[in-house]
Tab-separated table of C-alpha atoms in Angstrom:
chain	number	residue	atom	x	y	z
T	25	MET	CA	116.789	115.055	94.445
T	26	ASN	CA	116.989	118.882	94.452
T	27	LEU	CA	113.264	119.090	95.277
T	28	LEU	CA	113.836	116.827	98.269
T	29	LYS	CA	116.773	118.909	99.500
T	30	GLU	CA	114.767	122.169	99.145
T	31	SER	CA	111.786	120.743	101.004
T	32	ILE	CA	113.921	119.352	103.824
T	33	LYS	CA	115.927	122.574	104.100
T	34	ASN	CA	112.655	124.519	104.565
T	35	ASN	CA	111.108	122.071	107.041
T	36	TRP	CA	113.113	121.017	110.099
T	37	LEU	CA	110.408	118.553	111.261
T	38	MET	CA	110.483	116.790	107.890
T	39	PHE	CA	114.248	116.487	108.207
T	40	LYS	CA	114.045	114.905	111.676
T	41	LEU	CA	111.370	112.439	110.567
T	42	ALA	CA	113.368	111.640	107.413
T	43	GLU	CA	116.355	110.684	109.574
T	44	LYS	CA	114.153	107.942	111.132
T	45	GLY	CA	112.760	106.813	107.793
T	46	TYR	CA	109.370	108.588	108.169
T	47	TYR	CA	108.103	111.322	105.917
T	48	CYS	CA	105.555	113.935	106.956
T	49	PHE	CA	103.864	116.149	104.359
T	50	GLU	CA	101.965	119.356	104.915
T	51	THR	CA	99.470	121.083	102.616
T	52	LEU	CA	99.964	119.530	99.197
T	53	LYS	CA	103.751	119.400	99.002
T	54	SER	CA	105.402	117.158	96.438
T	55	VAL	CA	108.596	115.444	97.401
T	56	VAL	CA	110.679	113.132	95.222
T	57	LEU	CA	112.081	110.259	97.281
T	58	LYS	CA	114.329	108.175	95.025
T	59	GLU	CA	111.849	106.639	92.554
T	60	LEU	CA	108.686	107.622	94.452
T	61	VAL	CA	106.606	110.797	94.400
T	62	VAL	CA	104.309	111.349	97.405
T	63	ARG	CA	101.627	114.052	97.241
T	64	SER	CA	99.454	114.709	100.269
T	65	ALA	CA	96.653	117.203	100.872
T	66	SER	CA	96.558	116.135	104.550
T	67	LYS	CA	98.708	117.293	107.437
T	68	ASN	CA	98.482	114.102	109.504
T	69	VAL	CA	100.507	111.737	107.309
T	70	ARG	CA	103.359	109.565	108.585
T	71	ILE	CA	104.658	106.886	106.295
T	72	LYS	CA	107.745	104.726	106.093
T	73	LYS	CA	108.658	103.570	102.630
T	74	THR	CA	110.941	101.527	100.456
T	75	SER	CA	110.940	101.822	96.660
T	76	LYS	CA	112.770	100.444	93.661
T	77	GLY	CA	111.759	101.346	90.135
T	78	ARG	CA	110.527	104.555	88.476
T	79	ASN	CA	107.403	106.691	88.042
T	80	ASN	CA	105.735	105.449	91.235
T	81	VAL	CA	103.215	107.773	92.885
T	82	VAL	CA	101.369	107.913	96.227
T	83	LEU	CA	98.420	110.369	96.388
T	84	ILE	CA	96.720	111.091	99.695
T	85	GLY	CA	93.454	113.089	99.820
T	86	LYS	CA	92.230	115.837	102.115
T	87	ASN	CA	91.720	115.339	105.860
T	88	SER	CA	93.101	111.804	105.841
T	89	TYR	CA	94.947	110.496	108.884
T	90	ILE	CA	97.753	108.127	108.002
T	91	ASP	CA	99.658	106.895	111.091
T	92	ARG	CA	102.996	105.047	110.581
T	93	VAL	CA	101.909	103.148	107.477
T	94	PHE	CA	104.532	101.177	105.550
T	95	ILE	CA	104.630	101.556	101.760
T	96	ARG	CA	106.714	99.181	99.646
T	97	ILE	CA	106.867	99.532	95.891
T	98	ILE	CA	109.103	97.317	93.761
T	99	GLY	CA	108.508	98.074	90.074
T	100	SER	CA	107.572	100.986	87.832
T	101	ASP	CA	104.522	103.047	86.872
T	102	ASN	CA	102.550	102.111	89.979
T	103	LYS	CA	100.029	104.177	92.002
T	104	ILE	CA	98.651	104.151	95.507
T	105	ILE	CA	95.659	106.468	95.839
T	106	ILE	CA	94.085	107.145	99.260
T	107	GLY	CA	90.884	109.238	99.179
T	108	ASP	CA	89.644	112.052	101.393
T	109	ASN	CA	88.769	111.617	105.101
T	110	CYS	CA	90.422	108.186	105.389
T	111	ARG	CA	91.843	106.871	108.630
T	112	ILE	CA	94.611	104.287	108.319
T	113	SER	CA	96.218	103.141	111.571
T	114	HIS	CA	99.746	102.073	112.443
T	115	GLY	CA	100.999	98.729	111.305
T	116	CYS	CA	99.046	98.850	108.042
T	117	SER	CA	101.049	98.258	104.839
T	118	PHE	CA	100.579	98.796	101.121
T	119	TRP	CA	102.806	96.707	98.853
T	120	ILE	CA	103.077	96.747	95.093
T	121	GLU	CA	105.403	94.279	93.395
T	122	GLY	CA	105.248	94.558	89.621
T	123	ASN	CA	104.570	97.249	87.016
T	124	GLY	CA	101.501	99.311	86.200
T	125	SER	CA	99.523	98.301	89.294
T	126	VAL	CA	97.108	100.431	91.361
T	127	ILE	CA	95.880	100.333	94.946
T	128	ARG	CA	92.900	102.676	95.365
T	129	ILE	CA	91.212	103.396	98.721
T	130	GLY	CA	87.884	105.272	98.549
T	131	ASP	CA	86.856	108.303	100.600
T	132	ASP	CA	85.852	107.928	104.256
T	133	THR	CA	87.370	104.452	104.580
T	134	SER	CA	88.951	103.349	107.855
T	135	MET	CA	91.547	100.635	108.537
T	136	ASN	CA	92.461	99.482	111.995
T	137	TYR	CA	95.982	98.184	112.662
T	138	ASN	CA	97.822	95.491	110.652
T	139	VAL	CA	95.813	95.597	107.440
T	140	HIS	CA	98.137	94.338	104.664
T	141	ILE	CA	97.238	95.170	101.057
T	142	CYS	CA	99.446	93.620	98.368
T	143	ALA	CA	99.108	94.079	94.605
T	144	GLN	CA	101.572	91.593	93.120
T	145	GLU	CA	102.494	91.046	89.469
T	146	ASP	CA	101.914	93.415	86.530
T	147	ASN	CA	98.779	95.467	85.874
T	148	MET	CA	96.927	94.418	89.033
T	149	THR	CA	94.344	96.566	90.831
T	150	ILE	CA	93.037	96.511	94.354
T	151	ALA	CA	90.051	98.892	94.467
T	152	VAL	CA	88.319	99.609	97.775
T	153	GLY	CA	85.116	101.661	97.675
T	154	LYS	CA	83.886	104.552	99.813
T	155	GLU	CA	82.908	104.340	103.513
T	156	CYS	CA	84.437	100.891	104.079
T	157	MET	CA	85.606	99.666	107.489
T	158	PHE	CA	88.463	97.222	108.008
T	159	ALA	CA	89.177	95.691	111.415
T	160	ASN	CA	92.638	94.405	112.291
T	161	ASN	CA	94.962	91.668	110.932
T	162	ILE	CA	93.418	91.570	107.465
T	163	ILE	CA	95.191	90.493	104.264
T	164	ILE	CA	94.159	91.488	100.737
T	165	ARG	CA	96.256	90.193	97.830
T	166	THR	CA	96.193	89.666	94.061
T	167	SER	CA	98.613	86.719	93.789
T	168	ASP	CA	99.767	83.488	95.415
T	169	SER	CA	103.293	84.992	95.394
T	170	HIS	CA	104.603	82.109	93.291
T	171	PRO	CA	103.668	80.529	89.947
T	172	ILE	CA	102.431	76.967	89.583
T	173	PHE	CA	102.861	75.272	86.179
T	174	ASN	CA	101.115	72.338	84.567
T	175	MET	CA	103.871	69.769	84.123
T	176	GLU	CA	102.620	68.604	80.731
T	177	SER	CA	101.656	71.849	79.042
T	178	HIS	CA	104.067	74.129	80.946
T	179	VAL	CA	101.215	76.639	81.223
T	180	ARG	CA	100.813	78.591	84.437
T	181	ILE	CA	97.684	77.483	86.280
T	182	ASN	CA	97.505	80.126	89.015
T	183	PRO	CA	97.534	83.533	87.345
T	184	PRO	CA	97.059	86.703	89.472
T	185	ALA	CA	93.758	88.569	89.434
T	186	SER	CA	92.571	91.978	90.633
T	187	VAL	CA	90.421	92.555	93.748
T	188	ASN	CA	87.367	94.807	93.809
T	189	ILE	CA	85.589	95.801	97.025
T	190	GLY	CA	82.454	97.911	96.785
T	191	ASP	CA	81.171	100.790	98.934
T	192	ARG	CA	80.219	100.485	102.619
T	193	VAL	CA	81.813	97.053	103.080
T	194	TRP	CA	82.794	95.959	106.566
T	195	VAL	CA	85.642	93.435	106.819
T	196	ALA	CA	85.971	91.817	110.256
T	197	ALA	CA	89.267	90.898	111.964
T	198	LYS	CA	91.598	88.214	110.520
T	199	ALA	CA	89.805	87.987	107.191
T	200	THR	CA	91.800	87.159	104.061
T	201	ILE	CA	90.670	88.398	100.649
T	202	MET	CA	92.474	86.573	97.836
T	203	LYS	CA	93.051	87.190	94.132
T	204	GLY	CA	90.070	87.604	91.826
T	205	VAL	CA	87.524	88.385	94.581
T	206	THR	CA	84.765	90.926	94.088
T	207	ILE	CA	82.769	91.981	97.150
T	208	SER	CA	79.568	93.882	96.380
T	209	SER	CA	78.578	97.106	98.132
T	210	ASP	CA	76.903	96.868	101.569
T	211	CYS	CA	78.348	93.468	102.445
T	212	VAL	CA	80.004	92.144	105.623
T	213	VAL	CA	82.971	89.791	105.580
T	214	GLY	CA	82.952	87.712	108.750
T	215	PHE	CA	85.689	87.115	111.316
T	216	ALA	CA	88.587	84.994	109.991
T	217	ALA	CA	86.803	84.410	106.659
T	218	VAL	CA	88.761	83.507	103.542
């Protein structure tokens, strides 16, 4: 908390944005916000966040433009890593619900508005390669958000699974990428595909 107070005291703009729930980071500053550490090497970063847990980290690479992105982390030991030269537009959201999960966005990747990426349950990974393009209103998730059990064996029949997207993948508008999907490099995912 002292690191947050020192940073805000030295940066009036950060204080004004913090009052509205947004956090702006300049030239690799580290700020502790409750249970979340955000490190950014980019100047053009505006995020709104909510966090519960501990040891959660958001890392943003050089020359990335992050415009009013919502980050929600519920759990501990999670990471969101956004590479260099990324462009992520307003209305996008990154959610982690669980422990030990990672969302990784490769260098030079762009996301238009309302791309929702959700790593749910423990030890899940959503990995997006380099030079990918995401249109608008896209959902990527690792879980159904609820368990389903076999009534006889009492074994869960819908476990979560990680998502892996290769390099130079283009995902068209309204596509949904569900748990366990791997998309190879140089592929196109069509409009409204599941």
